[in-house]
Coordinates of C-alpha atoms in Angstrom, one line a residue:
Chain A
M69 CA 19.2 19.9 95.7
K70 CA 18.7 23.5 96.5
N71 CA 20.9 24.6 93.6
S72 CA 20.2 28.1 92.6
F73 CA 19.8 28.6 89.0
F74 CA 21.5 31.8 89.3
S75 CA 24.6 30.7 91.2
Q76 CA 24.8 27.5 89.0
F77 CA 25.7 29.2 85.9
A78 CA 24.7 32.8 85.7
P79 CA 27.9 34.2 87.3
Q80 CA 30.1 32.0 85.1
E81 CA 27.8 32.1 82.0
P82 CA 25.7 35.3 82.0
K83 CA 25.5 35.1 78.2
F84 CA 22.7 32.8 78.5
F85 CA 20.3 35.2 79.9
P86 CA 20.7 37.9 76.9
M87 CA 20.6 35.1 74.4
L88 CA 17.3 33.7 75.7
R89 CA 16.0 37.4 75.9
N90 CA 16.6 38.0 72.6
L91 CA 15.3 34.9 71.3
S92 CA 12.1 35.6 73.1
K93 CA 12.1 39.1 71.4
S94 CA 12.2 37.4 68.0
L95 CA 9.0 35.6 69.4
V96 CA 7.4 38.7 69.9
D97 CA 8.2 40.4 66.6
S98 CA 6.8 37.2 65.0
S99 CA 3.6 37.2 67.0
S100 CA 3.1 40.9 66.4
L101 CA 3.4 40.3 62.6
L102 CA 0.8 37.6 62.8
V103 CA -1.7 40.0 64.7
E104 CA -0.9 42.7 62.4
S105 CA -1.2 40.3 59.1
M106 CA -4.9 39.6 60.1
K107 CA -6.0 43.2 59.2
F108 CA -5.4 42.3 55.4
S109 CA -7.0 39.8 53.0
S110 CA -5.5 40.4 49.9
Q111 CA -3.2 37.6 48.9
D112 CA -0.2 40.1 48.1
K113 CA -0.3 41.5 51.6
R114 CA -0.6 38.0 53.3
N115 CA 2.4 36.8 51.2
A116 CA 4.5 40.0 52.4
Y117 CA 3.6 39.4 55.9
Y118 CA 4.8 35.5 55.5
K119 CA 7.8 36.7 54.0
R120 CA 8.7 38.8 57.0
I121 CA 7.6 36.2 59.6
K122 CA 9.7 33.6 57.7
E123 CA 12.6 35.9 58.0
V124 CA 12.4 36.3 61.8
E125 CA 11.9 32.4 62.0
R126 CA 15.1 31.9 59.9
N127 CA 16.9 34.4 62.2
A128 CA 15.5 32.8 65.4
D129 CA 16.9 29.5 64.0
I130 CA 20.2 31.0 64.0
Q131 CA 19.8 32.5 67.5
A132 CA 18.7 29.0 69.1
N133 CA 21.7 27.3 67.1
N134 CA 24.0 29.7 68.7
I135 CA 22.7 28.9 72.2
F136 CA 23.1 25.3 71.5
D137 CA 26.6 26.0 70.3
E138 CA 27.4 27.9 73.6
L139 CA 25.9 25.1 75.5
G140 CA 28.1 22.5 73.7
K141 CA 31.2 24.7 74.4
T142 CA 30.4 25.6 78.1
F143 CA 31.2 23.6 80.8
I144 CA 27.8 23.5 83.0
T145 CA 26.2 20.4 84.2
P146 CA 24.4 17.9 81.9
F147 CA 21.2 18.6 83.7
D148 CA 21.1 22.4 83.6
R149 CA 22.3 22.4 80.0
E150 CA 19.4 20.1 79.3
D151 CA 17.1 22.8 80.9
I152 CA 18.4 25.5 78.9
H153 CA 18.4 23.6 75.6
N154 CA 14.7 22.6 76.4
L155 CA 13.6 26.1 76.9
A156 CA 15.3 27.5 73.9
S157 CA 14.3 24.8 71.6
T158 CA 10.7 25.3 72.7
I159 CA 10.7 28.9 72.4
D160 CA 11.9 28.2 68.9
D161 CA 9.2 25.7 68.4
V162 CA 6.4 28.5 69.3
I163 CA 8.1 30.7 66.6
D164 CA 8.3 27.8 64.1
G165 CA 4.5 27.4 64.9
I166 CA 4.0 31.2 64.0
N167 CA 5.6 30.7 60.7
N168 CA 3.5 27.5 60.2
C169 CA 0.3 29.5 60.8
A170 CA 1.5 32.2 58.3
K171 CA 2.4 29.6 55.8
R172 CA -0.9 28.0 55.8
I173 CA -3.0 31.6 55.8
T174 CA -0.9 32.0 52.6
I175 CA -1.1 28.9 51.0
Y176 CA -4.8 28.3 51.6
N177 CA -5.7 31.9 51.3
P178 CA -9.1 31.6 52.9
H179 CA -11.8 34.3 52.5
P180 CA -11.9 36.6 55.5
I181 CA -10.4 35.1 58.4
S182 CA -12.9 34.5 61.2
E183 CA -13.2 36.6 64.4
S184 CA -12.1 33.3 66.4
G185 CA -9.2 33.1 64.1
I186 CA -8.2 36.7 64.9
E187 CA -8.7 35.9 68.7
L188 CA -6.4 33.0 68.6
C189 CA -3.7 35.1 66.9
Q190 CA -4.1 37.7 69.8
F191 CA -3.8 34.8 72.4
I192 CA -0.5 33.7 70.7
H193 CA 0.6 37.3 71.0
Q194 CA -0.3 37.7 74.6
G195 CA 1.5 34.4 75.3
A196 CA 4.7 35.7 73.4
V197 CA 4.8 38.7 75.5
Y198 CA 4.4 36.6 78.9
I199 CA 7.3 34.5 77.7
A200 CA 9.5 37.6 76.9
K201 CA 8.7 38.8 80.3
A202 CA 9.5 35.4 82.0
M203 CA 13.0 35.6 80.0
D204 CA 13.6 39.0 81.8
E205 CA 12.8 37.4 85.1
L206 CA 15.1 34.3 84.7
G207 CA 18.3 35.9 86.1
S208 CA 16.8 37.0 89.3
F209 CA 13.9 34.8 89.8
R210 CA 15.1 32.9 92.8
K211 CA 14.9 35.9 95.1
H212 CA 11.2 36.6 93.9
T213 CA 9.6 33.9 92.1
S214 CA 6.2 35.5 92.1
A215 CA 6.5 37.2 88.5
L216 CA 7.9 33.9 87.1
R217 CA 5.0 31.9 88.5
E218 CA 2.4 34.7 87.1
C219 CA 3.8 34.2 83.7
C220 CA 3.1 30.5 84.0
T221 CA -0.2 30.8 85.1
K222 CA -1.1 33.1 82.2
L223 CA 0.2 30.8 79.7
H224 CA -1.9 28.2 81.2
E225 CA -5.1 30.2 81.3
I226 CA -4.2 31.5 77.8
E227 CA -4.1 27.9 76.3
N228 CA -7.6 27.1 78.1
Q229 CA -9.2 30.2 76.7
A230 CA -8.0 29.4 73.3
D231 CA -9.0 25.8 73.7
D232 CA -12.7 26.8 74.3
I233 CA -12.7 29.3 71.5
Y234 CA -11.2 26.5 69.0
E235 CA -13.7 23.9 70.0
L236 CA -16.9 26.2 69.6
F237 CA -15.7 27.3 66.3
V238 CA -14.9 24.3 64.8
K239 CA -18.0 22.7 66.1
N240 CA -19.9 25.7 64.4
L241 CA -18.0 25.1 61.1
F242 CA -18.8 21.4 60.7
E243 CA -22.4 22.2 61.5
K244 CA -22.7 25.1 58.9
E245 CA -20.0 25.2 56.4
T246 CA -21.3 23.5 53.2
D247 CA -18.1 24.2 50.9
C248 CA -15.9 21.6 51.7
I249 CA -12.9 22.8 50.5
E250 CA -13.3 26.2 52.3
L251 CA -13.9 24.1 55.6
I252 CA -10.7 22.2 55.1
K253 CA -8.8 25.4 54.7
I254 CA -10.2 27.1 57.8
K255 CA -9.8 23.9 59.7
E256 CA -6.3 23.6 58.8
I257 CA -5.5 27.1 59.7
M258 CA -7.6 26.9 63.2
Q259 CA -5.6 23.6 64.1
E260 CA -2.1 25.3 63.5
L261 CA -3.2 28.4 65.6
E262 CA -4.6 26.4 68.6
R263 CA -1.4 24.0 68.4
T264 CA 0.8 27.1 68.7
T265 CA -1.0 28.0 71.8
D266 CA -0.3 24.7 73.1
T267 CA 3.3 25.0 72.3
A268 CA 3.3 28.3 74.3
E269 CA 1.8 26.6 77.3
R270 CA 4.9 24.0 76.9
V271 CA 7.3 27.1 77.6
G272 CA 5.4 27.6 80.8
K273 CA 5.5 24.1 82.0
I274 CA 9.5 24.2 81.4
L275 CA 9.6 27.4 83.4
R276 CA 7.5 25.8 86.3
N277 CA 9.8 22.9 86.6
L278 CA 12.8 25.5 86.7
I279 CA 11.0 27.0 89.8
V280 CA 10.7 23.9 91.4
K281 CA 14.4 22.8 90.7
Y282 CA 16.2 26.0 91.4
A283 CA 14.1 28.5 93.3
Chain B
M300 CA 34.7 20.3 77.2
K301 CA 37.2 19.0 74.5
N302 CA 36.0 15.5 74.6
S303 CA 36.6 13.6 71.6
F304 CA 33.8 11.9 70.3
F305 CA 36.1 9.2 69.1
S306 CA 38.1 8.7 72.1
Q307 CA 35.2 9.0 74.3
F308 CA 33.7 5.7 73.2
A309 CA 34.9 4.7 69.7
P310 CA 38.0 2.6 71.2
Q311 CA 35.8 1.1 73.9
E312 CA 32.8 0.7 72.0
P313 CA 33.5 0.7 68.2
K314 CA 30.2 -1.3 67.6
F315 CA 27.9 1.8 67.7
F316 CA 29.4 2.9 64.3
P317 CA 28.9 -0.3 62.3
M318 CA 25.2 -0.4 64.1
L319 CA 24.4 3.3 63.2
R320 CA 26.0 2.6 59.6
N321 CA 23.6 -0.4 59.2
L322 CA 20.5 1.6 60.2
S323 CA 21.3 4.4 57.7
K324 CA 21.5 1.7 55.2
S325 CA 18.1 0.5 55.9
L326 CA 17.1 4.1 55.6
V327 CA 18.4 4.3 52.1
D328 CA 16.7 0.9 51.0
S329 CA 13.5 2.4 52.2
S330 CA 13.7 5.7 50.5
S331 CA 15.0 3.8 47.2
L332 CA 11.9 1.8 47.3
L333 CA 9.7 5.0 47.8
V334 CA 11.4 6.5 44.6
E335 CA 10.9 3.6 42.7
S336 CA 7.4 2.8 43.5
M337 CA 6.4 6.3 42.2
K338 CA 6.9 4.7 38.7
F339 CA 3.7 2.8 39.3
S340 CA 0.2 3.6 39.6
S341 CA -1.8 0.5 40.1
Q342 CA -2.9 -0.2 43.5
D343 CA -1.5 -3.6 43.2
K344 CA 2.1 -2.4 42.6
R345 CA 1.8 0.4 45.1
N346 CA 0.7 -2.2 47.7
A347 CA 3.7 -4.4 47.0
Y348 CA 6.0 -1.6 47.5
Y349 CA 4.4 -0.6 50.7
K350 CA 4.7 -4.2 52.0
R351 CA 8.7 -4.0 51.4
I352 CA 8.9 -0.6 52.9
K353 CA 7.0 -2.0 55.8
E354 CA 9.5 -4.8 56.2
V355 CA 12.2 -2.7 56.0
E356 CA 10.6 -0.3 58.6
R357 CA 10.1 -3.3 61.1
N358 CA 13.8 -4.3 60.6
A359 CA 14.9 -1.0 61.3
D360 CA 13.1 -0.9 64.5
I361 CA 14.9 -4.0 65.6
Q362 CA 18.0 -2.5 64.7
A363 CA 17.2 0.8 66.5
N364 CA 16.1 -1.3 69.6
N365 CA 19.3 -3.2 69.6
I366 CA 21.3 0.0 69.5
F367 CA 19.3 1.2 72.5
D368 CA 19.8 -2.3 74.3
E369 CA 23.5 -1.8 73.7
L370 CA 23.6 1.6 75.0
G371 CA 21.6 0.3 78.2
K372 CA 24.3 -2.2 79.0
T373 CA 27.3 -0.1 77.8
F374 CA 29.1 2.1 80.3
I375 CA 29.6 5.3 78.5
T376 CA 28.8 9.0 80.1
P377 CA 24.8 9.9 80.1
F378 CA 25.4 12.7 77.6
D379 CA 27.4 10.6 75.2
R380 CA 24.4 8.1 75.5
E381 CA 21.8 10.7 74.9
D382 CA 23.5 11.7 71.7
I383 CA 23.6 8.2 70.3
H384 CA 20.0 7.5 71.4
N385 CA 18.9 10.7 69.9
L386 CA 20.9 10.0 66.7
A387 CA 19.6 6.4 66.1
S388 CA 15.9 7.2 67.3
T389 CA 15.8 10.1 64.5
I390 CA 17.2 8.1 61.8
D391 CA 14.3 5.6 62.7
D392 CA 12.0 8.5 62.4
V393 CA 12.9 9.2 59.1
I394 CA 12.4 5.5 58.2
D395 CA 8.9 5.7 59.9
G396 CA 8.1 8.9 57.9
I397 CA 8.8 7.0 54.8
N398 CA 6.7 4.2 55.6
N399 CA 3.9 6.5 56.6
C400 CA 4.1 8.1 53.1
A401 CA 4.1 4.8 51.2
K402 CA 1.1 3.8 53.7
R403 CA -0.9 6.9 52.8
I404 CA -0.3 6.4 49.2
T405 CA -1.7 2.9 49.3
I406 CA -4.6 3.7 51.6
Y407 CA -5.4 7.0 49.7
N408 CA -4.6 5.5 46.3
P409 CA -4.7 9.0 44.4
H410 CA -4.6 9.1 40.6
P411 CA -1.4 9.7 39.0
I412 CA 1.0 11.3 41.9
S413 CA 2.0 14.7 41.0
E414 CA 5.4 15.8 39.5
S415 CA 6.0 17.7 42.8
G416 CA 5.2 14.5 44.9
I417 CA 7.8 12.7 42.9
E418 CA 10.4 15.4 43.3
L419 CA 9.8 15.3 47.4
C420 CA 10.4 11.6 47.2
Q421 CA 13.7 12.3 45.4
F422 CA 14.5 15.0 47.9
I423 CA 14.0 12.5 50.8
H424 CA 16.0 9.9 48.9
Q425 CA 18.8 12.4 48.6
G426 CA 18.6 13.1 52.3
A427 CA 18.8 9.6 53.3
V428 CA 21.9 9.2 51.2
Y429 CA 23.7 12.2 52.9
I430 CA 22.8 10.6 56.2
A431 CA 24.3 7.4 55.3
K432 CA 27.6 9.2 54.2
A433 CA 27.5 11.0 57.5
M434 CA 27.2 7.9 59.3
D435 CA 30.4 6.5 57.4
E436 CA 32.3 9.8 58.6
L437 CA 31.2 9.4 62.4
G438 CA 34.3 7.2 63.3
S439 CA 36.9 9.7 61.9
F440 CA 35.1 13.1 61.8
R441 CA 37.3 14.8 64.3
K442 CA 40.2 14.7 62.2
H443 CA 38.2 16.2 59.4
T444 CA 35.0 17.7 59.8
S445 CA 34.5 19.2 56.5
A446 CA 32.8 16.1 55.0
L447 CA 30.4 15.8 58.1
R448 CA 29.6 19.6 57.8
E449 CA 28.8 19.1 54.3
C450 CA 26.1 16.6 55.0
C451 CA 24.5 18.9 57.6
T452 CA 24.6 21.8 54.9
K453 CA 23.0 19.6 52.2
L454 CA 20.3 18.3 54.5
H455 CA 19.4 21.8 55.3
E456 CA 19.2 22.8 51.5
I457 CA 17.2 19.8 50.7
E458 CA 14.7 20.8 53.3
N459 CA 14.4 24.4 52.1
Q460 CA 14.0 23.3 48.4
A461 CA 11.4 20.6 49.5
D462 CA 9.5 23.4 51.4
D463 CA 9.3 25.9 48.4
I464 CA 8.1 22.8 46.0
Y465 CA 5.4 22.0 48.8
E466 CA 4.0 25.4 49.3
L467 CA 3.8 26.1 45.6
F468 CA 2.1 22.8 45.0
V469 CA -0.5 23.2 47.7
K470 CA -1.3 26.6 46.9
N471 CA -1.9 25.5 43.4
L472 CA -3.9 22.6 44.4
F473 CA -6.3 24.8 46.6
E474 CA -6.9 27.0 43.7
K475 CA -7.6 24.3 41.1
E476 CA -8.7 21.1 42.6
T477 CA -12.4 21.1 42.6
D478 CA -12.8 17.3 43.5
C479 CA -12.8 17.6 47.6
I480 CA -12.0 13.8 48.0
E481 CA -8.9 14.0 45.7
L482 CA -7.7 17.1 47.1
I483 CA -7.8 15.8 50.6
K484 CA -5.8 12.6 49.5
I485 CA -3.2 14.6 47.7
K486 CA -2.8 17.3 50.6
E487 CA -2.4 14.4 53.3
I488 CA 0.3 12.5 51.0
M489 CA 2.1 15.7 50.2
Q490 CA 2.1 16.8 54.0
E491 CA 3.7 13.6 54.9
L492 CA 6.4 13.7 52.4
E493 CA 7.1 17.3 53.5
R494 CA 7.1 16.2 57.1
T495 CA 9.7 13.4 56.3
T496 CA 12.3 16.0 54.6
D497 CA 11.8 17.9 58.2
T498 CA 13.0 14.9 60.3
A499 CA 15.8 14.2 57.8
E500 CA 17.0 17.8 58.5
R501 CA 16.6 17.2 62.1
V502 CA 19.3 14.4 61.8
G503 CA 21.4 17.2 60.3
K504 CA 20.9 19.2 63.4
I505 CA 21.9 16.5 65.8
L506 CA 25.0 16.1 63.8
R507 CA 25.7 19.7 63.8
N508 CA 25.5 19.5 67.7
L509 CA 27.8 16.5 67.5
I510 CA 30.5 18.5 65.9
V511 CA 30.3 21.5 68.2
K512 CA 30.7 19.1 71.2
Y513 CA 33.3 16.8 70.2
A514 CA 35.3 17.9 67.2
Chain C
M133 CA 25.7 -1.0 84.7
K134 CA 23.9 -3.4 86.8
N135 CA 22.1 -0.9 88.9
S136 CA 19.0 -1.9 90.1
F137 CA 15.9 0.0 89.4
F138 CA 14.5 -0.8 92.8
S139 CA 17.8 -0.3 94.7
Q140 CA 18.4 2.9 93.4
F141 CA 15.4 4.8 94.4
A142 CA 12.8 2.8 95.5
P143 CA 13.9 2.6 99.3
Q144 CA 14.7 6.2 99.4
E145 CA 11.8 7.2 97.3
P146 CA 9.1 4.8 97.5
K147 CA 6.6 7.5 96.8
F148 CA 7.3 7.3 92.7
F149 CA 5.8 3.9 92.6
P150 CA 2.4 4.9 94.1
M151 CA 2.2 8.1 92.1
L152 CA 2.9 6.4 88.7
R153 CA 0.2 3.8 89.9
N154 CA -2.2 6.5 90.5
L155 CA -1.5 8.2 87.1
S156 CA -2.1 4.9 85.6
K157 CA -5.5 4.4 87.4
S158 CA -6.5 7.7 85.8
L159 CA -5.4 6.5 82.4
V160 CA -7.8 3.4 82.9
D161 CA -10.8 5.6 84.0
S162 CA -10.4 7.8 81.0
S163 CA -10.2 4.8 78.4
S164 CA -13.1 3.2 80.3
L165 CA -15.3 6.3 79.7
L166 CA -14.3 6.7 76.1
V167 CA -15.3 2.8 75.3
E168 CA -18.6 3.6 77.4
S169 CA -19.2 6.9 75.3
M170 CA -19.3 4.8 72.2
K171 CA -22.5 3.3 73.2
F172 CA -24.2 6.9 72.4
S173 CA -24.7 8.9 69.7
S174 CA -26.7 11.7 70.8
Q175 CA -24.5 15.1 70.8
D176 CA -25.6 15.7 74.6
K177 CA -24.6 12.3 75.7
R178 CA -21.2 13.0 73.9
N179 CA -20.9 16.1 75.4
A180 CA -21.3 14.7 78.8
Y181 CA -18.7 11.9 78.4
Y182 CA -16.2 14.4 77.0
K183 CA -16.6 16.7 80.3
R184 CA -15.9 13.7 82.1
I185 CA -12.9 12.7 80.2
K186 CA -11.7 16.3 80.3
E187 CA -11.9 16.3 84.0
V188 CA -9.7 13.1 84.3
E189 CA -7.3 14.7 81.9
R190 CA -6.9 17.8 83.7
N191 CA -6.5 15.9 86.9
A192 CA -4.0 13.7 85.5
D193 CA -2.2 16.8 84.5
I194 CA -1.9 17.6 88.1
Q195 CA -0.7 14.1 89.0
A196 CA 2.0 14.4 86.5
N197 CA 3.1 17.7 87.8
N198 CA 3.2 16.4 91.1
I199 CA 5.5 13.8 90.0
F200 CA 7.7 16.2 88.1
D201 CA 8.0 18.4 91.1
E202 CA 8.9 15.3 93.5
L203 CA 11.6 14.6 90.7
G204 CA 12.8 18.2 91.0
K205 CA 13.2 18.2 94.9
T206 CA 14.5 14.5 95.3
F207 CA 18.2 13.8 94.8
I208 CA 18.4 10.9 92.5
T209 CA 20.8 10.5 89.5
P210 CA 19.9 12.4 86.4
F211 CA 19.7 9.4 84.2
D212 CA 17.0 7.8 86.6
R213 CA 15.1 11.0 86.9
E214 CA 14.9 11.2 83.0
D215 CA 13.5 7.7 83.1
I216 CA 10.8 8.4 85.4
H217 CA 10.1 11.9 83.7
N218 CA 9.5 10.3 80.4
L219 CA 7.3 7.6 81.8
A220 CA 5.0 9.8 83.8
S221 CA 5.1 12.4 80.7
T222 CA 4.2 9.5 78.0
I223 CA 1.5 8.1 80.2
D224 CA 0.1 11.5 80.6
D225 CA 0.3 11.9 76.6
V226 CA -1.8 8.9 76.4
I227 CA -4.5 10.4 78.5
D228 CA -4.1 13.8 76.5
G229 CA -4.7 11.4 73.2
I230 CA -7.8 10.1 74.8
N231 CA -8.9 13.6 75.6
N232 CA -8.4 14.5 72.0
C233 CA -10.5 11.5 70.6
A234 CA -13.2 12.5 72.7
K235 CA -12.9 16.1 71.8
R236 CA -13.1 15.4 68.2
I237 CA -16.1 13.2 68.7
T238 CA -17.7 15.9 70.4
I239 CA -16.7 18.4 67.9
Y240 CA -17.3 16.7 64.8
N241 CA -20.3 14.9 65.9
P242 CA -20.2 12.3 63.1
H243 CA -23.3 10.0 62.6
P244 CA -22.9 6.5 64.2
I245 CA -19.2 5.8 64.9
S246 CA -18.0 2.7 62.8
E247 CA -17.4 -0.5 64.3
S248 CA -13.9 0.1 63.4
G249 CA -13.7 3.2 65.5
I250 CA -15.3 1.0 68.3
E251 CA -12.6 -1.5 68.1
L252 CA -9.7 1.2 68.1
C253 CA -11.3 2.3 71.4
Q254 CA -11.3 -0.9 72.9
F255 CA -7.7 -1.5 71.8
I256 CA -7.0 2.1 73.7
H257 CA -8.5 0.5 76.8
Q258 CA -6.8 -2.7 76.5
G259 CA -3.5 -0.9 76.2
A260 CA -4.4 1.2 79.3
V261 CA -5.2 -1.7 81.4
Y262 CA -1.7 -3.4 80.5
I263 CA 0.2 -0.1 81.4
A264 CA -1.8 0.0 84.7
K265 CA -0.5 -3.6 85.2
A266 CA 3.1 -2.6 84.3
M267 CA 3.0 0.0 87.1
D268 CA 2.0 -2.5 89.6
E269 CA 5.0 -4.5 88.6
L270 CA 7.4 -1.7 88.7
G271 CA 8.5 -1.9 92.3
S272 CA 9.5 -5.6 92.1
F273 CA 10.1 -6.2 88.3
R274 CA 13.8 -6.8 88.6
K275 CA 13.3 -10.2 90.5
H276 CA 10.9 -11.5 87.7
T277 CA 11.0 -9.4 84.6
S278 CA 8.2 -11.7 82.9
A279 CA 5.1 -10.0 83.6
L280 CA 6.5 -6.7 82.6
R281 CA 8.0 -8.0 79.3
E282 CA 4.6 -9.5 78.7
C283 CA 2.9 -6.0 79.0
C284 CA 5.5 -4.8 76.6
T285 CA 4.8 -7.3 74.2
K286 CA 1.2 -6.8 74.3
L287 CA 1.2 -3.2 74.0
H288 CA 3.2 -4.0 70.6
E289 CA 0.7 -6.3 69.4
I290 CA -2.3 -3.8 70.3
E291 CA -0.6 -1.2 68.1
N292 CA -0.1 -3.7 65.0
Q293 CA -3.6 -4.8 65.3
A294 CA -5.0 -1.1 65.5
D295 CA -2.5 -0.3 62.5
D296 CA -4.3 -3.1 60.4
I297 CA -7.8 -2.0 61.3
Y298 CA -7.2 1.7 60.6
E299 CA -5.6 1.0 57.4
L300 CA -8.3 -1.3 56.1
F301 CA -10.9 1.4 57.3
V302 CA -9.6 4.3 55.8
K303 CA -9.1 2.7 52.6
N304 CA -12.6 1.7 52.3
L305 CA -13.8 5.2 53.5
F306 CA -11.9 6.7 50.5
E307 CA -13.4 4.5 48.2
K308 CA -16.8 4.8 49.2
E309 CA -17.7 7.8 51.2
T310 CA -18.9 10.6 48.8
D311 CA -19.9 13.1 51.3
C312 CA -16.9 14.9 51.8
I313 CA -17.4 16.6 55.0
E314 CA -18.7 13.4 56.8
L315 CA -15.4 11.9 55.2
I316 CA -13.3 14.6 57.0
K317 CA -14.9 14.1 60.3
I318 CA -14.4 10.2 60.3
K319 CA -10.8 10.5 59.2
E320 CA -9.8 12.9 61.7
I321 CA -11.4 10.9 64.4
M322 CA -9.7 7.7 63.3
Q323 CA -6.5 9.2 63.0
E324 CA -6.5 10.5 66.5
L325 CA -7.6 7.1 67.8
E326 CA -4.6 5.3 65.8
R327 CA -2.3 8.0 67.2
T328 CA -3.3 7.2 70.6
T329 CA -2.5 3.3 70.4
D330 CA 0.9 4.6 69.0
T331 CA 1.4 6.8 72.1
A332 CA 0.3 3.8 74.4
E333 CA 3.0 1.7 72.5
R334 CA 5.5 4.4 73.3
V335 CA 4.9 3.6 77.1
G336 CA 5.8 -0.3 76.3
K337 CA 9.0 1.0 74.6
I338 CA 10.3 3.0 77.6
L339 CA 9.4 0.1 80.1
R340 CA 11.3 -2.3 77.8
N341 CA 14.5 0.1 78.2
L342 CA 14.2 0.2 81.8
I343 CA 14.2 -3.8 81.9
V344 CA 17.4 -3.7 79.7
K345 CA 19.2 -1.0 82.0
Y346 CA 17.9 -2.1 85.6
A347 CA 16.8 -5.8 85.6

C-alpha cells in the first residue's frame, strides 16, 4: 500500500495542488477579515465585513466546485478521489463556518464582543494559516513529512485551547449574565466560533490520514 | 471517464429510478403537509399534522433502507453505488428536516407563526417539487441535461432567498422581541426551517456532480 | 456480491475485531460514568465526572485513530475499508456525544437534572451496551445473524423511546418553566442527550447495511 500521494496523481494531475492552495488562500482571507472585524462594534461596520466574508465564501464555493468537477472528469482511482474531495469540502466547511460566525455577529449584533470571542477568532485564523501551510506542503510531503505533521499537531492544539476558553467563558456567562436575550446572542456566537475550530481540526485529521496512507 | 449514468446501471438495474422517484414523492407529500399545517394555530391541529408528517418520515425511512438493501445486493461499481446512496440518504435527510420542523412547531407551540416562517415552508415545498422533478429526469438526463441543470439552479436560488429572509427576520426578532421564551421558540423553529432549505440544496449539489461525472 | 465480511478480511486482518471491541468498551465506560454522574448535583462532583469522561473520550480518539492508521496500511478493498472506517468513526461520535453531554451539564450546571434527563442517560447506556455486544458478534455474524439483527432492532427502539420522552419533556418545559436562563440550560442539555441516542442509532444502521452486504 505504499503508493505515493505524489506519484499517484501529482505528475498526471498537478492542477489539484494549486487548486487546493487557492482554496486555502480564500480561507486565510476569510479568517483575516473575521479577526479584523472584531475591532469594530458598530452594526454598519459589522455588516460591511460580513458582506466581504460572504463574498469570499461564495467564491470559495465556486473554487471547491471546480475541484469537484475536475475530480469528476479526471481519471484517478476512487480512493484518491475521495481523499481530495474530502479535503476540499472540509476546507470549504471551515470557510462556511467563518461565514456563519460573521452572520451571527451581524444578525445578533451583541454589545462588545468578549475578549474570549476575540481569542477564538484568532485561533480560527491561526488554524487557517496552518491549513494554508499544509497545502503548500502537499506536493512534496512524502519526502519530508515533518512539516505536514507539525500542521496537524498545531491544529489539534488550537482546538484544545479553544475548547478550554469556550468552556470557561460559557460557564461564567451562565453564572453572571442576567439579561436572557443578550445571553442567547453571546452563546450562539461562541458556539459557532468553537464549532469552526472543530472543523479546522477535521482538516488536520484528514491530512494525518493522508500521511499514513501515502507517505 | 465518460461512463454514462444510464448505461452503467439503468439497463441492468432500472429499479433504482422508480425507487428514488417514490422517495421523492414522499418528500413532496411531507412538504405539502408542512405548508398546509401553517394555516392552523391550534395545538390539536398542529399535533395532527405532525403525526401525519411523522408517518411519512417513517415510511420514507423504510423506502431509503430498501434502496440501501438493493444497493448492497446489486453488483454495480463502488463509485456509482456511493452516488445513489448519497442521493437517497440526502433526500431522506430533507424529509427528516421537515419532520424536525413540524416537531419543533408542535413542541414549542408558538403563537401565530410569522409570515417569514410561512415563506420558508413554501421555499421548502418548492425545493421538494424540484427534487421530484429531478428524479423524473434521472433515467434520461444524459441525452438532455438542461432540465436537470435547471433543477440544480433553482435549488441554489431557493436556498439563497431563504437565507435572506431568515437573516432579516432573526435580526428583527432580536431587536424587537422582549419575551425571551417566545424568542427562543421562534428562533429554534426558524433555524430548523432554514437548515432544511440547506439540506435541499445539498441534493442539488449531488445532482450537479452526477451531471459532471456521467453526462 | 456474496463476499463474507469474515472471509474478506478477518483471516488476513483479525486485528480489526479486537480494536473495534476495545473502542466499544470505551463507549460503555463512558456511558456508565454518565449514568453514575447523574446521582450527584454538586458542581465539584460533576466536574470530576466530566474530567473522567473527557479522559475516556481522548483515549477513544487515539483508539479510533489507530484503527484508521491500520486501515491505511492494510490492503483490503476500498469498500470494506469504508465500512470499518464508518463503524469506528460513528462509535467514536457516540463517545464524543457523551462527552458533550457531560460538558454541557458541567458548563450549565443546572439545578437537579430532571427524571427525563436521567432516563435519556440510561437509554444512552443501554445503547452503548448493545453496540458492545454487536462488536462481539462481528467476527462470526454471518453464521448467525440473529444476534446482530437484535442489536440493530434494540438501537432503533431505544431511539424511538428516547424521542418520545424528549418531546414530552421539552413541551412541558416550554409550557411551565418561567426562568428563561434555566430553560435554556435544560433545553441545551436535553438536546445533546437526545442527539446522542440518534448517533447510537446510526451505528445500528451501519450494522444493518453490513448484514445486507456480507451475511
